[in-house]
Short mmCIF file of C-alpha atoms in Angstrom, two decimals:
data_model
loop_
_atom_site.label_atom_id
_atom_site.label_comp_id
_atom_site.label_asym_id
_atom_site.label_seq_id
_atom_site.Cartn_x
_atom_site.Cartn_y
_atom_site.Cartn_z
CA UNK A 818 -21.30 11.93 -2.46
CA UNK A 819 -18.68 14.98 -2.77
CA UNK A 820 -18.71 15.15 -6.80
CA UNK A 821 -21.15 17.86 -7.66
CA UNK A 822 -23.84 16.87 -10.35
CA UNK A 823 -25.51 18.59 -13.17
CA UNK A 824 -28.48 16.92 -14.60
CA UNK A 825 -29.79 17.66 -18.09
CA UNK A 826 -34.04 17.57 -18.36
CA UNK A 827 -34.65 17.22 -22.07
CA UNK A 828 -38.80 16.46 -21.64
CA UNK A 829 -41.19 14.77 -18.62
CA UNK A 830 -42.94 12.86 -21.46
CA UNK A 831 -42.42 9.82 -19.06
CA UNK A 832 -44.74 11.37 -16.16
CA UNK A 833 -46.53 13.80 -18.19
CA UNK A 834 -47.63 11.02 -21.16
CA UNK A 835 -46.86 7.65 -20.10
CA UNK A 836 -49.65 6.23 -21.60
CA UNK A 837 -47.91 7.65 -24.72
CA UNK A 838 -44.48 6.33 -24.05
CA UNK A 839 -43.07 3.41 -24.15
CA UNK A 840 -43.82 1.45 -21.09
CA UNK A 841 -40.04 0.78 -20.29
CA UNK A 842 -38.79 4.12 -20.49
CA UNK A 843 -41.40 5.20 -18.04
CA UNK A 844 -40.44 2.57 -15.47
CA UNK A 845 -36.86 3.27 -15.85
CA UNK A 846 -37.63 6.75 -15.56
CA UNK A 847 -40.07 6.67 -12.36
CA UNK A 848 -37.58 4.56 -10.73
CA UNK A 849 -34.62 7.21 -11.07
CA UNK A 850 -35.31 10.63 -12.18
CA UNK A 851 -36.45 11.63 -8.94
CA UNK A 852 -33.74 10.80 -7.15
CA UNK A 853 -31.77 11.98 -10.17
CA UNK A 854 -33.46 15.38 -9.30
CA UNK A 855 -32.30 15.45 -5.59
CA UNK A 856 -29.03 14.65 -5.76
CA UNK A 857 -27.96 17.10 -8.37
CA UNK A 858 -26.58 20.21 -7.53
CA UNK A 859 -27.49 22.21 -10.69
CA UNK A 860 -30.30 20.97 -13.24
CA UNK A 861 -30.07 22.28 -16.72
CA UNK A 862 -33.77 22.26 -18.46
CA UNK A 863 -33.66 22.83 -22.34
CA UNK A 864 -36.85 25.07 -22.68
CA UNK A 865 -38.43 27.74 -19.57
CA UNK A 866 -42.28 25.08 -20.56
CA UNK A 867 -39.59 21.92 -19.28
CA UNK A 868 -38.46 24.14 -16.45
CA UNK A 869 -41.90 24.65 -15.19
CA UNK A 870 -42.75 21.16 -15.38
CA UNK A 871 -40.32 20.11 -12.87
CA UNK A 872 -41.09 22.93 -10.38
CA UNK A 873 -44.26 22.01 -10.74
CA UNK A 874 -44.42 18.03 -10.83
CA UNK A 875 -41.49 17.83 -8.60
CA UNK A 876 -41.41 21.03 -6.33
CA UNK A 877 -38.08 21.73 -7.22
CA UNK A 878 -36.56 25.00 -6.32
CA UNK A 879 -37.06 27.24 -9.18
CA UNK A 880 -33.59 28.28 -8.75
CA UNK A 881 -32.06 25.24 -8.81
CA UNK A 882 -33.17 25.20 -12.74
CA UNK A 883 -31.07 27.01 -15.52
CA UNK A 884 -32.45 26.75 -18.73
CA UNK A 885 -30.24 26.30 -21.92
CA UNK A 886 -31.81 25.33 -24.75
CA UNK A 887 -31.19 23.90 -27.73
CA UNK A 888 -30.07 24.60 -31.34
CA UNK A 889 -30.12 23.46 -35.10
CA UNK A 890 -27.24 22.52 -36.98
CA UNK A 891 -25.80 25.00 -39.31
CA UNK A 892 -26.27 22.23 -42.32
CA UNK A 893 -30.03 23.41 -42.09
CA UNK A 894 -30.00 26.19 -44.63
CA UNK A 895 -31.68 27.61 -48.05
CA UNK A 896 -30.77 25.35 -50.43
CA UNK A 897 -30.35 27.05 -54.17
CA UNK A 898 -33.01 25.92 -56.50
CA UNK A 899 -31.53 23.74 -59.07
CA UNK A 900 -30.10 21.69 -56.68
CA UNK A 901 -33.73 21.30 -55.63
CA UNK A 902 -34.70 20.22 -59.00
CA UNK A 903 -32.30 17.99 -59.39
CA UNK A 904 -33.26 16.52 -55.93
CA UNK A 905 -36.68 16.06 -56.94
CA UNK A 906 -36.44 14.69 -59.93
CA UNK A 907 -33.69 11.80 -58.67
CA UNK A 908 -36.13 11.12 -56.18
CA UNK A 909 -39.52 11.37 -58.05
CA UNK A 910 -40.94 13.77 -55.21
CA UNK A 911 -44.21 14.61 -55.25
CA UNK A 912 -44.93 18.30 -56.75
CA UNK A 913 -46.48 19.57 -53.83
CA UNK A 914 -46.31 18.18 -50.62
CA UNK A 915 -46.36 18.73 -46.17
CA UNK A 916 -43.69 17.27 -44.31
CA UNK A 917 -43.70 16.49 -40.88
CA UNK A 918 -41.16 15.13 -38.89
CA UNK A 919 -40.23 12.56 -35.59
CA UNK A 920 -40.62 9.25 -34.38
CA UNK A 921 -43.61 8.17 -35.26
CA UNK A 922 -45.41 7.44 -31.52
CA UNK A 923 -48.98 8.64 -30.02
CA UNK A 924 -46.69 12.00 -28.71
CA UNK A 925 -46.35 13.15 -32.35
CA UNK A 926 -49.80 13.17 -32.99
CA UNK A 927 -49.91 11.61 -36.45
CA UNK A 928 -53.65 9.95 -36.19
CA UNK A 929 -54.84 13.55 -36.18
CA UNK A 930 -52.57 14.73 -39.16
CA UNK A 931 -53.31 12.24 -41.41
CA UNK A 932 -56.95 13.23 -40.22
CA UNK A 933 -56.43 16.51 -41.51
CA UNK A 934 -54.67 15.54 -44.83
CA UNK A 935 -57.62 13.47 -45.50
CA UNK A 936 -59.87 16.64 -45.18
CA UNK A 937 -57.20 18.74 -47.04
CA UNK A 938 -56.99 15.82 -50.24
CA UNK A 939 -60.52 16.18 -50.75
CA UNK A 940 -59.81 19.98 -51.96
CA UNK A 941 -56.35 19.62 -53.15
CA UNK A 942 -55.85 16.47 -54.62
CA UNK A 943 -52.56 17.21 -56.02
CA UNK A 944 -50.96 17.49 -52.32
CA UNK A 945 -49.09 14.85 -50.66
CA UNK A 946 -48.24 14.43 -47.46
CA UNK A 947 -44.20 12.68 -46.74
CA UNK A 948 -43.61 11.48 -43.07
CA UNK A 949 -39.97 11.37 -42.16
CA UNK A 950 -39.13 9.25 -38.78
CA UNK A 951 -38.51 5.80 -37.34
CA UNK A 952 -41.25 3.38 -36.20
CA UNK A 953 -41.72 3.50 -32.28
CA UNK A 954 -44.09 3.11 -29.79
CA UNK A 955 -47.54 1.84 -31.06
CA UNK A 956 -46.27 3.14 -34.73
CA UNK A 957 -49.19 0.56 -35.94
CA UNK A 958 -51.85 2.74 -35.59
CA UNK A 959 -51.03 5.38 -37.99
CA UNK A 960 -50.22 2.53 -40.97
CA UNK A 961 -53.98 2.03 -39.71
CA UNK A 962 -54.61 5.39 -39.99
CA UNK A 963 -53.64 5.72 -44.01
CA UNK A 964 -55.09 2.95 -44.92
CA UNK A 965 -58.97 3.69 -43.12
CA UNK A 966 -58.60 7.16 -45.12
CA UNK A 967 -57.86 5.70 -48.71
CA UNK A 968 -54.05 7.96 -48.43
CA UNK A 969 -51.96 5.00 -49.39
CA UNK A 970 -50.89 6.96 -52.64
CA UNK A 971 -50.74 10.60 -50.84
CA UNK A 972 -48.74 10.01 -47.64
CA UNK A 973 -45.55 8.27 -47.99
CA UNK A 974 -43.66 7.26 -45.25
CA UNK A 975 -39.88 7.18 -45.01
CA UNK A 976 -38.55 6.41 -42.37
CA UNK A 977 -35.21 7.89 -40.49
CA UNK A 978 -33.36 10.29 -42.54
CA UNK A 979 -30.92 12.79 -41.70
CA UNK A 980 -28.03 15.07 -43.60
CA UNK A 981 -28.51 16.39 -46.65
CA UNK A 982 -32.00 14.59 -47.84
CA UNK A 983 -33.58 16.12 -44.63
CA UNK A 984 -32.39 19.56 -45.28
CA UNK A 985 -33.92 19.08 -49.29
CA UNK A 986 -37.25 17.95 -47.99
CA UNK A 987 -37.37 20.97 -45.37
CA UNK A 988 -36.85 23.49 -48.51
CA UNK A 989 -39.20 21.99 -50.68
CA UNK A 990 -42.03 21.62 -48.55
CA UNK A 991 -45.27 23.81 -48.53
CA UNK A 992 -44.36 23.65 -44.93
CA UNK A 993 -43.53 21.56 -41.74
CA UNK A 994 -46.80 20.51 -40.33
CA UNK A 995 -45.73 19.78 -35.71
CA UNK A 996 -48.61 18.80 -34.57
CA UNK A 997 -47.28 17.08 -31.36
CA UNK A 998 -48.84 17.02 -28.04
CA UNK A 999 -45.88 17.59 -25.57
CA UNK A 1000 -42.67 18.44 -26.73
CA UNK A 1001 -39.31 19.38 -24.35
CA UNK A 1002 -38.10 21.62 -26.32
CA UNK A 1003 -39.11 20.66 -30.28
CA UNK A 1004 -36.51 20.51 -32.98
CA UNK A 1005 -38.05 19.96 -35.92
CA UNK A 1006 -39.82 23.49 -36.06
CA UNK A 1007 -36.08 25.11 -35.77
CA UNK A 1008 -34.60 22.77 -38.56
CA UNK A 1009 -37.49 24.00 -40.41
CA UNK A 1010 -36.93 27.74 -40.31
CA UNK A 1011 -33.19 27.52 -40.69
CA UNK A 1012 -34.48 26.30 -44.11
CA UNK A 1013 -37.16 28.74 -45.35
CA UNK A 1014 -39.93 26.20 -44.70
CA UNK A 1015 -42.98 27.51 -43.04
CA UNK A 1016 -44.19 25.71 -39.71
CA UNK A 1017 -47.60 24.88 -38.92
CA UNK A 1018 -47.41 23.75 -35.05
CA UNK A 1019 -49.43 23.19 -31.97
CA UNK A 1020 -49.92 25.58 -29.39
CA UNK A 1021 -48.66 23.26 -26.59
CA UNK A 1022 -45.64 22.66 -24.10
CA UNK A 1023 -42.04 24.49 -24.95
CA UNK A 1024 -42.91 24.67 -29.08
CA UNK A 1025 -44.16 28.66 -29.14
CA UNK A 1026 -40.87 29.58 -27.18
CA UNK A 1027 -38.79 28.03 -30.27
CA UNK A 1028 -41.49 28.78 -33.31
CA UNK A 1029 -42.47 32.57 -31.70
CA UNK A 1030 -44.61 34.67 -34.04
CA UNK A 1031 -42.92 32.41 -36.95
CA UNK A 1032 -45.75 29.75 -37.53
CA UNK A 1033 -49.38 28.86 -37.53
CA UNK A 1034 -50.47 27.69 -34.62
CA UNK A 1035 -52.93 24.94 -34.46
CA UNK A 1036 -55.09 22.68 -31.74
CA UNK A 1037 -53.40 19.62 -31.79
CA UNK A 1038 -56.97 18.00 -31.10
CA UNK A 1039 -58.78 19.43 -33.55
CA UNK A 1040 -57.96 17.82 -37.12
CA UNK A 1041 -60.14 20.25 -38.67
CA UNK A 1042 -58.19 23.17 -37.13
CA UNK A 1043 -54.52 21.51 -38.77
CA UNK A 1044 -56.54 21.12 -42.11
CA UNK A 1045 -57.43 25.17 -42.02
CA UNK A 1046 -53.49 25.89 -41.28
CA UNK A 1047 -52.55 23.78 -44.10
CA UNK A 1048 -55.19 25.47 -46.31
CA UNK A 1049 -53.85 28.85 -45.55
CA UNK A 1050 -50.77 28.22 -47.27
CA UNK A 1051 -51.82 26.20 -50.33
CA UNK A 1052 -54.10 29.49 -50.90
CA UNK A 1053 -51.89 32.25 -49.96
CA UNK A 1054 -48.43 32.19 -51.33
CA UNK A 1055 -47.56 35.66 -49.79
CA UNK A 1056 -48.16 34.58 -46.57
CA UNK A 1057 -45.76 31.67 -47.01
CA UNK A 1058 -43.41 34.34 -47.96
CA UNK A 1059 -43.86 36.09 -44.74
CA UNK A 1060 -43.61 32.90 -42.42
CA UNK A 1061 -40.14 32.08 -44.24
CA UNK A 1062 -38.45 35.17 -43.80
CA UNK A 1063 -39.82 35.31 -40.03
CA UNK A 1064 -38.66 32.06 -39.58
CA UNK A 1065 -35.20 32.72 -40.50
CA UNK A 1066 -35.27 35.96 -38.13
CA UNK A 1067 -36.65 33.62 -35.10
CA UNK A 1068 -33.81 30.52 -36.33
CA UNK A 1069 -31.05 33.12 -34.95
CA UNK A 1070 -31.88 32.88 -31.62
CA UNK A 1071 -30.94 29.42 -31.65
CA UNK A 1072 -27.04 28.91 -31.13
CA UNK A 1073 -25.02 25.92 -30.04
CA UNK A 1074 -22.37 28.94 -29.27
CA UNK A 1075 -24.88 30.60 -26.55
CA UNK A 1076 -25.66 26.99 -25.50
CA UNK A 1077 -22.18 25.84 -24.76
CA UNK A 1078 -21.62 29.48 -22.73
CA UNK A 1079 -24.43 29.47 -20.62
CA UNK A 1080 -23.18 25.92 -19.59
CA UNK A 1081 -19.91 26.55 -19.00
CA UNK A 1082 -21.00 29.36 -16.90
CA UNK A 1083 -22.99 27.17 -15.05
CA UNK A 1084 -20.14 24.37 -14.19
CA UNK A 1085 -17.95 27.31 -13.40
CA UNK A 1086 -20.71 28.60 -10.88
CA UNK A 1087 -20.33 25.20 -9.06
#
């Protein structure tokens, strides 16, 4: 009862979405995380959206809360472009295509993006779509999803990746397409810009504290509305141009150095 506690919040998916989680974490989560919450002595929230979500769902004290967020690795970077090439070609990527990024679960929002795709083919037929995360919760559904809309040949999913094929797949995309519902703090969108790749995103939760004035920002319930975004970019090459070099400028605000500080001042506060 003496040791002094500090308790990291990474998301409330669990109380905020649990009809979009999987049904043990939420259990596990109802059981504990609000007693969790009362026994620590200092919470640590990674995004000011995740901060207000436990004043507000738990009427914690506001100043109990720090908030330290998160950051990208420093392997997310331009990559030069014949190492691109050869990438591609090794691989037999698609000429053009959107990426997104994350497990793939009802939070991530995939039904609606491979909505909008389906919308977007029709125009550009030469786009492809590449999803790049595990199967999780109810991942069924969106196999469903590709197969109603005729995409089987335009959206290719690949599963978990990480390292260096990540990092290729970020700098050749047209851009990252986030269309998730509720995210804690959203790492994707920062991977993204550390690599020149444009981010289309929703307008929801903690994702336009990390994305700023660096993306597009989109209704995630509107398919229609994440087929415009996409559209923009395909048409405009200049303002693909702009997004990168803002999303570079927003990536710096991002550091595992600031994160580790803030902590440590916190534990030394104690």
């Amino acid at each position: 009862k003496n040791i002094k506690i500090v308790l990291a919040v990474h998301d409330l998916v669990s109380f905020l979405f649990p009809k979009a989680h999987n049904k043990k974490a939420v259990i596990l989560e109802k059981l504990l995380f609000k007693k969790a919450l009362k026994r620590a002595t200092k919470v640590c929230a990674v995004s000011a959206n995740t901060k207000k979500d436990i004043v507000e769902k738990f009427k914690c004290e506001s100043e109990k809360i720090s908030i330290v967020g998160c950051a990208a690795s420093d392997d997310f970077k331009p990559i030069q472009k014949n190492e691109l090439k050869d990438f591609a070609k090794q691989t037999n990527l698609p000429e053009k295509f959107f990426l997104a990024v994350g497990t793939i679960e009802p939070r991530k929002n995939y039904i609606n993006l491979i909505r909008a795709f389906a919308l977007i083919n029709k125009e550009f037929p030469n786009v492809n779509l590449i999803i790049v995360g595990k199967n999780g919760w109810q991942f069924e559904k969106v196999y469903e999803e590709i197969e109603k809309n005729y995409l089987g040949g335009k959206v290719h999913v690949l599963g978990y990746l990480s390292g260096k094929s990540l990092v290729n797949l970020y700098n050749l995309a047209q851009a990252l397409v986030f269309p998730s519902y509720y995210e804690g703090f959203g790492m994707p969108s920062l991977e993204a810009m550390k690599c020149l790749c444009p981010v289309i995103a929703s307008n929801t939760s903690s994702i336009p504290e990390v994305v700023g004035d660096a993306g597009i920002y989109i209704d995630p319930n509107d398919p229609k509305n994440i087929a415009q975004a996409m559209a923009k970019f395909l048409k405009n090459p200049e303002l693909s141009e702009k997004m990168k070099a803002k999303g570079l400028t927003q990536s710096q605000k991002f550091s595992w150095a600031d994160s580790a500080k803030r902590l440590l001042e916190i534990f030394r506060s104690l």
